[in-house]
């Protein structure tokens, strides 16, 4: 019986020798197609390469007219070659000319050939070109011949990826692999980042393609698969992996794929055809990814990410890759990821980070919150970008408009560099204001504070000129931890925050988990509407041990200092009384055992739930201060989910209904002599911050980077005049002029920078 794998192995051996010879790219490619034709007893072998303009150009041929090389061209999807490129699927035809996609290219002289086998040249699931063999006699090519041609296509893919073929590409043209790419995503944090790509899921580049001993490679594959399966079983048996939920489902999917015999068999076949174990994994991974990338079913596309991650884990086992050294990162790193956790982002050195791009994720996801705290631009929903980028590619991300430009053209690069220079100049102007008192033109003091949640935020307190931290999100410590932070860990963390604040006030918000803020080690039931569900103070009062531990840690950390703390998601005043009772118990406990208590305790509540609008005077009587969470208050009062693109922009945060609510809150604070502040995103934009001053707010909290622009606005503002005009407009039920228009006209008339 004939060994069908002998032919491919002989061919790959010859190709290995060819790749080692000192040949120019055109001669090497010509010799490769000649060897393929000879080995497969084909009268024609042709290699088409995909250009950046979507054209498949004939780069080499054995058997067709040589003068057609670099002249014959097909559009993506055009002819048999274009069809293969577009579908990333092989075509095996006994009568090519009878196929409906057949297109005759007279300059090639291919009309005498009937049988046709074409395979895509793939790399990481991306089509780089097409490899074709043809014969005069009508026949269907055997399965082993298809496999052999797919295997040899990997060699050509490597030539394209290394840039070899760039030398024989016509001036002014680019190959598809190096073309400029622009993806439209969503801007999740403003700013512009210029730098170089760092793929979070490090892509293993297999350079050792061809094996010397198939049996040895089969053993290597089996050993790596065994280690992979054991590691997945270990992860599933760990105590910190919940017995149910999304995390476990992903690992169960990994285990299913790792034991899939079809996957293993395809890799073993590729090894028998002459590939190394790692090249076999890459080939099967690339073939599978190419097919699944073209599927419209979102569930199957999601499974592709699971399969891709599993294949990368196997490649790391085979190549001995132990992880990226953070010392090797470029100084201008822009991290690209399909998705990532908040803790993973913090592993990157802050000094090297210039931006973050996510294919998935929402504006409220944990990693985005952390990236905002770090002050880096973020773009989300940049679908498909990871497959189009390579480590080290030049990249520009625009967090203002949500665009990502990979391998940008020089003109675009220059335009963005100029934009960055202008932004830097403005930032210098804002920095010059940090020691200037935040007084309006008519002498009213506006307290400008910053939002924070991590220790990396604290240096920005002095740099921004903020008067204090108006919102410290304590849940971020819980979200980036793999296990529940112990009392001692919480206490040390809060003490460090107070110390680094250097006397400036810090307002700690108690734990706001639940809803979209899920922590892996805390089991919660799935809810149909988590934003309105078991979260924040509702969860904390049902788990008093959790809340009492945090209250004790805050009290101990604030020994001898002032402690400002506020309760999130309050719906009824009775909840404030319940928390105060728990706080009093902790004060008594610490006093009993001789612990030093805070010298002053300021107790507040967040106003995010519209029900409190009918309890304002009762609320003010119970607390020392009230902080408006404008993000949630707006979405709840307008019944518009801020994470839903279809409705999130439907209602104006500067519309009369919402501004009247805010004015009522400010007036309630004034008549009860209770401090009222606001800590939502609304405070961080000069125009909406201007509106807040106009309805009576004198204290706001925002991202550190927003303090400069907001201060520049208020220094030129006559707050009394603005307040009079806004009150008149809000009270006039017959006027339909948008408040936004009123504010813009006021700013223009008074030369106020926005």
XYZ file of C-alpha atoms in Angstrom:
754
model
C 0.000 0.000 0.000
C 1.389 3.421 -1.034
C 2.230 5.887 1.757
C 0.132 8.910 0.747
C 2.009 11.136 3.199
C 5.395 10.504 1.505
C 4.722 13.044 -1.269
C 3.935 16.000 1.055
C 6.897 15.135 3.285
C 9.291 15.099 0.324
C 7.851 18.391 -0.906
C 8.185 20.068 2.473
C 11.766 18.811 2.780
C 12.592 20.474 -0.556
C 10.781 23.652 0.455
C 12.780 23.757 3.690
C 15.972 23.623 1.652
C 14.666 26.358 -0.661
C 13.829 28.655 2.255
C 17.422 28.325 3.509
C 19.031 29.211 0.161
C 20.207 32.822 -0.446
C 17.678 33.627 -3.201
C 15.877 36.833 -4.050
C 12.111 36.696 -3.252
C 10.911 36.296 -6.864
C 13.317 33.444 -7.608
C 12.431 31.709 -4.331
C 8.699 31.983 -5.069
C 9.215 30.761 -8.661
C 11.160 27.744 -7.396
C 8.469 27.008 -4.750
C 5.615 26.854 -7.306
C 7.817 24.759 -9.589
C 8.506 22.264 -6.773
C 4.794 22.071 -5.876
C 3.847 21.394 -9.516
C 6.513 18.712 -9.832
C 5.653 16.984 -6.560
C 1.876 16.969 -7.182
C 2.284 15.991 -10.864
C 0.408 19.167 -11.774
C 0.896 20.978 -15.068
C 0.234 24.347 -13.415
C 0.948 25.846 -10.001
C 0.217 29.540 -9.387
C 0.468 31.824 -6.336
C -1.819 34.851 -6.031
C -1.156 37.442 -3.303
C -3.801 39.789 -1.865
C -2.980 43.491 -2.114
C -4.254 46.243 0.173
C -6.646 47.459 -2.557
C -8.508 44.111 -2.509
C -6.855 42.832 -5.699
C -5.383 39.326 -5.991
C -2.263 39.620 -8.114
C -0.475 36.700 -9.786
C 2.991 36.665 -8.169
C 4.403 33.418 -9.548
C 3.412 30.557 -11.849
C 4.681 27.306 -13.275
C 2.819 26.289 -16.424
C 0.929 29.503 -17.255
C 2.274 32.358 -19.356
C 5.191 33.873 -17.385
C 4.461 37.309 -18.854
C 1.160 37.307 -16.918
C 3.055 37.443 -13.577
C 2.311 40.768 -11.800
C -0.141 41.628 -14.612
C -3.013 39.174 -14.081
C -5.387 40.442 -11.400
C -8.714 39.451 -9.867
C -10.881 41.309 -7.382
C -11.747 39.675 -4.066
C -14.781 37.438 -4.786
C -14.144 37.488 -8.547
C -13.443 34.248 -10.425
C -12.435 30.989 -8.770
C -9.377 32.538 -7.112
C -11.402 35.473 -5.760
C -14.083 33.092 -4.476
C -11.494 31.063 -2.528
C -10.016 34.244 -1.019
C -13.427 35.572 0.020
C -14.664 32.298 1.542
C -11.303 31.081 2.939
C -12.358 27.627 1.684
C -10.585 25.332 -0.845
C -12.136 24.582 -4.229
C -11.575 21.126 -5.794
C -13.062 20.934 -9.325
C -12.802 18.347 -12.100
C -14.131 20.865 -14.671
C -13.231 24.390 -13.572
C -14.788 26.072 -16.591
C -18.228 24.666 -15.720
C -18.193 26.424 -12.323
C -20.400 29.565 -12.268
C -17.595 31.653 -10.735
C -15.053 30.748 -13.427
C -13.473 33.762 -15.112
C -11.192 33.425 -18.117
C -7.962 35.478 -18.085
C -6.721 35.378 -21.720
C -3.183 36.537 -20.867
C -2.525 33.419 -18.747
C -3.308 30.754 -21.366
C -5.192 28.641 -18.813
C -8.130 27.732 -21.095
C -6.684 24.259 -21.822
C -6.723 23.207 -18.141
C -9.817 21.545 -16.688
C -9.098 20.203 -13.205
C -8.498 22.864 -10.548
C -7.490 22.839 -6.890
C -7.136 26.119 -5.035
C -6.532 26.736 -1.310
C -6.399 29.991 0.662
C -3.044 31.199 1.967
C -3.961 31.839 5.602
C -2.303 33.367 8.628
C -4.171 33.668 11.940
C -7.384 33.023 10.029
C -6.749 35.932 7.692
C -6.543 35.411 3.910
C -3.242 36.623 2.422
C -3.586 35.011 -1.016
C -4.474 31.840 -2.931
C -2.379 28.848 -4.099
C -3.616 26.925 -7.162
C -2.703 23.731 -9.071
C -4.280 22.742 -12.414
C -4.229 19.825 -14.866
C -5.490 19.324 -18.421
C -7.187 16.020 -17.614
C -10.465 16.174 -15.694
C -9.990 14.774 -12.190
C -10.774 15.440 -8.547
C -7.700 15.887 -6.366
C -7.315 13.459 -3.469
C -7.806 14.555 0.148
C -4.093 14.116 0.877
C -3.264 16.408 -2.065
C -5.597 19.109 -0.710
C -3.926 18.752 2.683
C -0.465 18.951 1.096
C -1.336 22.143 -0.795
C -2.789 23.738 2.368
C 0.397 22.827 4.225
C 2.698 24.334 1.595
C 0.506 27.473 1.558
C 1.760 28.071 5.125
C 5.296 28.472 3.768
C 4.132 31.200 1.386
C 2.140 32.815 4.219
C 5.370 33.037 6.195
C 7.145 34.699 3.223
C 4.367 37.315 3.060
C 4.366 37.871 6.831
C 8.128 38.395 7.020
C 7.928 41.106 4.353
C 9.940 39.206 1.733
C 7.423 39.839 -1.034
C 7.342 43.574 -0.386
C 10.552 43.823 -2.432
C 8.776 42.568 -5.576
C 5.569 44.563 -5.093
C 5.049 47.414 -7.555
C 5.925 50.902 -6.232
C 2.937 52.627 -4.618
C 1.187 49.349 -3.830
C 0.978 47.518 -0.503
C 0.161 43.946 0.433
C -3.042 43.417 2.384
C -1.117 42.333 5.473
C 0.519 45.765 5.723
C -2.369 47.969 4.602
C -3.688 50.815 6.711
C -6.835 49.798 8.618
C -9.431 52.028 10.283
C -12.027 50.528 12.630
C -14.938 52.494 14.056
C -15.627 51.627 17.665
C -17.023 53.519 20.644
C -15.033 56.091 22.591
C -15.032 54.968 26.247
C -12.476 57.446 27.581
C -11.410 60.599 25.824
C -7.913 61.343 24.661
C -5.599 60.409 21.802
C -3.002 57.673 21.945
C -0.154 57.298 19.439
C 2.063 54.271 19.799
C 2.649 50.653 18.905
C 0.432 47.600 19.208
C 0.790 45.214 22.134
C -1.536 42.212 21.719
C -2.816 41.250 25.164
C -3.375 37.649 24.066
C 0.186 37.222 22.856
C 0.228 35.678 19.389
C 2.781 32.884 19.121
C 4.600 33.184 15.795
C 5.636 29.714 14.599
C 8.835 29.920 12.561
C 9.816 26.227 12.743
C 7.271 24.847 10.260
C 8.754 21.644 8.854
C 9.536 18.495 10.835
C 12.388 16.024 10.620
C 10.600 13.192 12.451
C 6.786 12.902 12.361
C 6.581 10.298 15.158
C 8.604 12.520 17.478
C 6.253 15.446 16.733
C 3.173 13.269 17.396
C 4.613 12.439 20.845
C 5.303 16.165 21.518
C 1.702 17.004 20.597
C 0.297 14.241 22.839
C 2.397 15.400 25.807
C 1.347 19.043 25.335
C -2.314 18.052 25.054
C -1.998 16.003 28.247
C -0.522 18.991 30.132
C -3.211 21.273 28.728
C -6.028 18.957 29.831
C -4.555 18.626 33.325
C -4.262 22.427 33.664
C -7.939 22.885 32.673
C -9.037 20.177 35.135
C -6.986 21.923 37.847
C -8.675 25.265 37.109
C -12.105 23.642 37.271
C -11.378 21.978 40.612
C -10.026 25.117 42.290
C -12.084 26.461 45.185
C -12.184 30.010 43.815
C -13.991 28.859 40.648
C -17.719 29.004 41.281
C -19.694 25.802 40.738
C -21.864 27.589 38.201
C -21.853 30.776 36.158
C -20.143 32.191 33.078
C -16.554 31.590 34.271
C -17.159 27.873 34.776
C -19.052 27.559 31.471
C -16.015 28.924 29.601
C -13.701 26.405 31.296
C -16.134 23.558 30.556
C -16.078 24.638 26.898
C -12.263 24.573 26.990
C -12.324 21.035 28.409
C -14.748 19.919 25.687
C -12.510 21.345 22.937
C -9.351 19.912 24.533
C -10.838 16.394 24.364
C -12.303 16.792 20.852
C -10.949 13.899 18.769
C -11.662 15.657 15.464
C -9.357 18.527 16.450
C -6.619 16.128 17.541
C -6.936 14.047 14.356
C -6.594 17.108 12.090
C -3.427 18.166 13.920
C -1.960 14.668 13.665
C -2.701 14.588 9.915
C -0.861 17.894 9.478
C 2.141 16.427 11.328
C 2.121 13.316 9.102
C 2.162 15.703 6.133
C 5.450 17.177 7.369
C 4.620 19.962 9.829
C 6.028 20.368 13.327
C 3.575 19.969 16.213
C 3.321 23.748 16.727
C 2.884 24.392 12.983
C 0.129 21.755 12.910
C -1.679 23.501 15.765
C -1.328 26.835 13.969
C -2.588 25.397 10.677
C -5.717 23.849 12.198
C -6.284 26.971 14.301
C -6.005 29.220 11.243
C -8.314 27.013 9.126
C -10.958 26.911 11.878
C -10.698 30.627 12.588
C -11.030 31.499 8.890
C -14.290 29.557 8.671
C -15.749 30.806 11.938
C -14.836 34.449 11.299
C -17.240 34.370 8.363
C -20.144 33.003 10.408
C -22.953 35.347 11.364
C -24.116 33.361 14.388
C -22.907 35.330 17.444
C -22.810 32.196 19.645
C -20.525 30.364 17.210
C -18.304 33.437 16.853
C -17.994 33.556 20.647
C -17.008 29.877 20.672
C -14.308 30.798 18.131
C -12.707 33.014 20.793
C -12.748 30.080 23.236
C -11.208 27.749 20.654
C -8.627 30.366 19.674
C -7.582 30.855 23.286
C -7.287 27.100 23.800
C -5.100 26.735 20.675
C -2.877 29.578 21.939
C -2.509 27.792 25.276
C -1.425 24.652 23.416
C 1.063 26.655 21.330
C 2.551 28.094 24.525
C 2.965 24.542 25.869
C 4.749 23.430 22.678
C 7.006 26.464 22.243
C 7.842 26.847 25.929
C 6.562 30.439 25.921
C 6.501 31.539 29.561
C 4.855 34.901 29.165
C 5.725 38.379 28.016
C 8.313 40.266 30.025
C 6.921 43.667 30.940
C 10.464 45.015 30.508
C 10.189 44.287 26.768
C 7.128 46.484 26.236
C 7.511 49.517 23.986
C 7.474 52.827 25.844
C 4.354 53.811 23.875
C 2.278 50.636 24.285
C -1.335 50.550 23.150
C -2.907 47.310 24.365
C -5.348 45.454 22.082
C -7.572 42.755 23.563
C -10.807 40.985 22.791
C -11.665 41.358 26.465
C -9.642 41.577 29.664
C -10.027 41.913 33.401
C -9.287 45.012 35.423
C -6.433 43.298 37.280
C -4.774 42.299 33.983
C -4.592 45.942 32.890
C -2.913 46.867 36.172
C -0.159 44.326 35.410
C 1.081 46.649 32.642
C 3.511 49.373 33.781
C 1.582 52.656 33.798
C 4.553 54.587 32.382
C 4.396 52.519 29.155
C 0.629 52.663 28.559
C -0.718 55.057 25.943
C -4.157 53.510 25.392
C -6.461 50.494 25.432
C -8.621 49.016 22.654
C -11.233 46.315 23.312
C -13.226 44.277 20.824
C -15.839 43.600 23.510
C -16.676 45.385 26.741
C -19.004 48.215 27.664
C -18.437 51.731 28.916
C -19.333 50.510 32.432
C -17.101 47.393 32.405
C -14.521 47.041 35.171
C -11.461 47.340 32.950
C -12.813 50.559 31.388
C -13.390 52.053 34.848
C -9.795 51.210 35.771
C -8.433 52.581 32.469
C -10.306 55.833 33.087
C -8.774 55.996 36.528
C -5.352 55.576 34.923
C -6.148 58.456 32.564
C -5.578 56.596 29.291
C -7.794 56.811 26.174
C -10.066 53.802 25.625
C -11.953 52.575 22.560
C -14.394 49.674 22.837
C -16.415 47.555 20.397
C -13.574 47.679 17.830
C -14.784 44.379 16.364
C -12.278 42.319 14.367
C -9.277 44.510 15.145
C -7.136 41.924 16.962
C -6.955 39.678 13.863
C -5.909 42.640 11.682
C -3.042 43.841 13.871
C 0.429 42.536 14.643
C 2.654 43.242 17.637
C 4.689 46.372 16.962
C 2.333 47.864 14.343
C 1.993 51.635 14.473
C -1.437 52.571 15.848
C -3.497 55.655 16.691
C -6.553 55.513 18.938
C -8.988 58.389 19.253
C -11.039 58.081 22.423
C -13.015 61.192 21.461
C -14.650 59.746 18.334
C -14.002 56.016 18.854
C -11.734 55.481 15.836
C -8.700 53.186 15.709
C -6.107 53.509 12.927
C -3.623 50.639 12.493
C -0.566 51.219 10.268
C -1.834 54.770 9.520
C -0.847 56.652 6.375
C 1.795 59.397 6.905
C -0.702 62.237 6.352
C -3.036 60.853 9.024
C -0.121 60.290 11.393
C 0.996 63.915 10.935
C -2.532 65.246 11.486
C -2.883 63.352 14.753
C 0.575 64.382 15.935
C -0.487 67.998 15.455
C -3.732 67.299 17.320
C -1.747 65.793 20.204
C 0.538 68.845 20.298
C -2.495 71.137 20.555
C -3.987 68.992 23.342
C -0.649 69.031 25.197
C -0.552 72.827 24.890
C -4.060 73.040 26.350
C -3.099 70.664 29.163
C -0.149 72.937 29.997
C -2.581 75.862 30.230
C -4.822 73.818 32.518
C -1.868 72.752 34.681
C -1.019 76.424 35.143
C -4.465 76.830 36.751
C -4.085 74.093 39.365
C -3.025 76.504 42.140
C -5.612 79.115 41.113
C -8.634 79.232 43.432
C -11.803 78.019 41.723
C -13.818 81.226 41.990
C -16.386 82.381 39.458
C -16.102 85.883 38.034
C -18.656 87.113 40.585
C -16.712 85.570 43.484
C -18.551 82.316 44.173
C -16.401 79.395 45.285
C -16.963 76.102 43.444
C -15.366 73.045 45.039
C -13.748 70.861 42.344
C -12.970 67.313 43.466
C -11.834 64.185 41.652
C -13.221 60.664 41.415
C -10.880 57.762 42.226
C -10.838 54.096 43.144
C -7.249 52.870 42.958
C -3.893 53.866 44.421
C -2.667 54.695 40.903
C -5.210 57.555 40.896
C -3.748 59.326 43.903
C -0.796 61.169 42.255
C -3.370 62.987 40.095
C -4.830 64.634 43.197
C -1.955 67.121 43.440
C -1.299 67.248 39.687
C -4.886 68.236 38.856
C -5.339 70.805 41.613
C -8.404 68.963 42.976
C -9.517 70.024 46.460
C -10.136 66.442 47.471
C -11.615 63.114 46.402
C -15.372 63.502 46.113
C -15.936 59.825 45.259
C -13.619 56.954 46.131
C -15.069 53.743 44.648
C -14.113 51.109 47.232
C -15.506 48.279 45.085
C -12.565 48.464 42.655
C -10.318 46.834 45.262
C -12.798 43.937 45.381
C -13.203 43.738 41.597
C -9.494 43.346 40.840
C -8.869 40.817 43.644
C -9.114 37.056 43.056
C -10.470 36.476 46.600
C -12.443 38.603 49.061
C -10.089 41.227 50.608
C -9.649 40.522 54.330
C -10.225 43.150 57.035
C -6.477 43.796 57.342
C -6.102 44.234 53.564
C -9.013 46.676 53.403
C -7.702 48.649 56.377
C -4.191 48.907 54.889
C -5.619 50.007 51.550
C -7.838 52.757 53.039
C -5.002 53.960 55.291
C -2.726 54.262 52.262
C -5.387 56.305 50.408
C -5.791 58.702 53.356
C -2.025 59.048 53.730
C -1.464 59.801 50.031
C -4.330 62.329 50.063
C -2.069 64.346 52.384
C -4.792 66.115 54.338
C -7.232 66.599 51.487
C -10.707 65.183 52.207
C -11.558 61.720 50.825
C -15.180 60.564 50.529
C -15.349 56.761 50.559
C -18.384 55.162 48.947
C -19.208 51.869 50.636
C -19.210 48.710 48.572
C -21.233 49.017 45.357
C -21.135 45.502 43.907
C -23.907 43.572 42.223
C -25.697 44.557 39.042
C -23.022 44.902 36.362
C -20.225 44.981 38.963
C -19.728 41.261 39.397
C -16.881 39.825 41.456
C -15.831 36.281 40.554
C -15.697 34.952 44.132
C -19.096 36.317 45.203
C -21.982 34.129 44.115
C -25.088 36.002 43.112
C -28.204 34.806 41.359
C -28.727 35.816 37.753
C -31.157 38.727 37.468
C -33.283 39.818 34.543
C -32.614 43.513 35.249
C -29.459 43.727 37.396
C -29.278 47.559 37.378
C -32.548 47.572 39.351
C -31.746 44.468 41.338
C -29.769 43.153 44.290
C -26.837 45.522 44.413
C -25.020 48.138 46.520
C -26.728 48.867 49.876
C -29.476 46.304 49.178
C -26.881 43.549 48.975
C -24.870 44.973 51.893
C -27.833 45.088 54.276
C -28.684 41.476 53.381
C -25.034 40.533 54.056
C -24.322 42.648 57.159
C -21.063 40.809 57.859
C -19.650 42.109 54.570
C -20.693 45.701 55.354
C -19.561 45.604 59.001
C -16.110 44.383 57.940
C -15.778 47.329 55.571
C -17.086 49.832 58.137
C -14.598 48.513 60.725
C -11.726 48.762 58.215
C -12.684 52.373 57.362
C -12.936 53.364 61.039
C -9.565 51.796 61.914
C -7.829 53.263 58.852
C -9.133 56.767 59.720
C -7.896 56.713 63.333
C -7.212 60.319 64.407
C -8.297 61.680 60.999
C -11.580 62.688 59.400
C -13.689 59.885 57.872
C -16.153 60.804 55.142
C -18.270 57.907 53.912
C -21.442 57.624 51.850
C -23.982 54.912 51.081
C -24.800 54.055 47.443
C -28.180 53.220 45.864
C -30.316 54.453 48.769
C -34.048 54.102 48.046
C -35.620 54.808 51.444
C -34.389 56.836 54.409
C -34.859 53.734 56.597
C -31.820 52.177 54.817
C -29.637 55.050 56.043
C -30.816 54.443 59.606
C -30.018 50.724 59.273
C -26.443 51.478 58.124
C -26.018 54.055 60.894
C -27.009 51.398 63.462
C -24.358 49.006 62.077
C -21.795 51.829 62.103
C -22.607 52.628 65.737
C -22.066 48.973 66.690
C -18.628 49.061 65.062
C -17.755 52.307 66.871
C -18.754 50.699 70.202
C -16.753 47.547 69.397
C -13.576 49.476 68.583
C -13.985 51.743 71.641
C -14.383 48.706 73.874
C -11.029 47.328 72.743
C -9.197 50.644 72.953
C -8.842 51.481 69.260
C -8.381 55.115 68.278
C -11.433 56.419 66.423
C -11.654 59.067 63.676
C -11.589 62.613 65.121
C -14.574 63.476 62.923
C -17.103 61.358 61.051
C -19.119 62.731 58.120
C -21.935 60.387 57.082
C -23.622 60.820 53.686
C -25.870 59.187 51.122
C -25.883 58.978 47.357
C -28.991 60.203 45.588
C -29.358 57.943 42.554
C -32.872 56.550 42.945
C -35.726 58.914 41.955
C -37.835 57.762 44.961
C -35.631 59.975 47.183
C -36.970 63.054 45.374
C -40.080 62.693 47.578
C -38.007 62.239 50.753
C -35.577 65.133 50.311
C -36.154 66.905 53.638
C -36.164 63.621 55.570
C -32.968 62.623 53.776
C -31.193 65.896 54.537
C -32.120 65.569 58.223
C -30.454 62.144 58.455
C -27.075 62.883 56.836
C -24.202 65.349 56.848
C -24.061 65.530 53.048
C -25.746 64.213 49.906
C -23.926 63.261 46.710
C -25.923 63.020 43.482
C -24.938 60.095 41.257
C -26.072 61.729 38.018
C -25.347 58.689 35.810
C -27.820 56.391 37.567
C -30.291 59.128 38.532
C -30.603 60.147 34.869
C -31.008 56.605 33.522
C -33.544 55.664 36.205
C -35.601 58.838 35.880
C -35.646 58.633 32.073
C -36.042 54.818 32.007
C -33.139 54.777 29.537
C -30.390 52.186 29.974
C -27.083 54.047 29.532
C -25.504 50.854 28.190
C -28.072 50.594 25.374
C -26.926 52.572 22.321
C -30.486 52.774 20.980
C -31.794 54.790 23.904
C -28.745 56.131 25.785
C -28.549 59.211 23.538
C -32.309 59.642 23.141
C -32.803 61.997 26.101
C -30.700 65.074 26.894
C -29.040 65.249 30.290
C -29.362 69.035 29.879
C -33.103 68.747 29.233
C -35.514 70.696 31.434
C -36.977 67.690 33.350
C -33.625 66.489 34.664
C -32.264 69.979 35.389
C -35.437 70.773 37.376
C -34.800 67.614 39.466
C -31.229 68.711 40.130
C -32.382 72.224 41.062
C -34.872 70.758 43.555
C -32.047 68.764 45.178
C -29.759 71.814 45.400
C -32.572 73.913 46.924
C -33.370 71.175 49.465
C -29.732 71.175 50.538
C -29.766 74.948 50.913
C -32.902 75.086 53.072
C -31.677 72.200 55.261
C -28.092 73.573 55.390
C -26.830 70.230 54.094
C -23.911 70.058 51.660
C -24.975 68.767 48.252
C -22.435 67.635 45.673
C -22.534 65.719 42.368
C -20.090 63.032 41.278
C -21.330 61.706 37.915
C -19.871 62.134 34.439
C -22.052 65.232 34.001
C -19.669 67.208 36.223
C -16.669 66.519 33.989
C -17.801 68.373 30.852
C -17.517 72.192 30.897
C -20.963 72.756 29.357
C -22.859 70.435 31.726
C -20.748 71.609 34.706
C -21.854 75.135 33.781
C -25.481 73.952 33.913
C -24.896 72.481 37.389
C -23.595 75.821 38.669
C -26.637 77.452 37.064
C -29.063 75.268 39.075
C -27.256 75.870 42.359
C -24.485 73.264 42.780
C -21.317 74.545 44.437
C -19.422 71.264 44.788
C -18.780 68.688 42.049
C -16.505 65.675 41.526
C -15.139 64.354 38.236
C -12.244 62.560 36.510
C -8.928 64.242 37.332
C -8.328 65.129 33.677
C -11.572 67.144 33.581
C -10.690 69.506 36.414
C -8.559 71.833 34.271
C -11.168 72.387 31.520
C -13.969 72.857 34.086
C -11.917 75.336 36.117
C -11.038 77.305 32.961
C -14.773 77.564 32.248
C -15.880 78.715 35.698
C -13.166 81.386 36.092
C -14.886 83.420 33.386
C -18.432 82.696 34.556
C -20.847 85.102 36.233
C -22.730 82.466 38.269
C -25.408 84.867 39.488
C -26.320 86.014 35.972
C -26.332 82.408 34.695
C -28.512 81.247 37.596
C -31.066 83.997 36.896
C -31.264 83.123 33.195
C -31.532 79.380 33.847
C -34.216 79.776 36.502
C -36.265 81.898 34.143
C -35.893 79.317 31.361
C -36.705 76.347 33.622
C -39.798 78.097 35.017
C -41.100 79.099 31.589
C -43.348 76.210 30.549
C -44.223 77.910 27.238
C -40.627 78.235 25.981
C -39.318 75.386 23.853
C -35.732 76.645 23.555
C -33.386 73.845 24.665
C -31.314 74.701 27.740
C -28.272 73.461 25.806
C -28.782 76.306 23.301
C -29.166 78.831 26.124
C -25.864 77.673 27.660
C -23.993 77.812 24.354
C -25.237 81.357 23.675
C -24.330 82.421 27.226
C -20.818 80.997 26.843
C -20.319 82.692 23.477
C -21.623 86.068 24.716
C -19.345 85.973 27.770
C -16.293 84.484 25.993
C -16.320 81.373 28.240
C -14.087 78.499 27.006
C -15.865 75.173 26.558
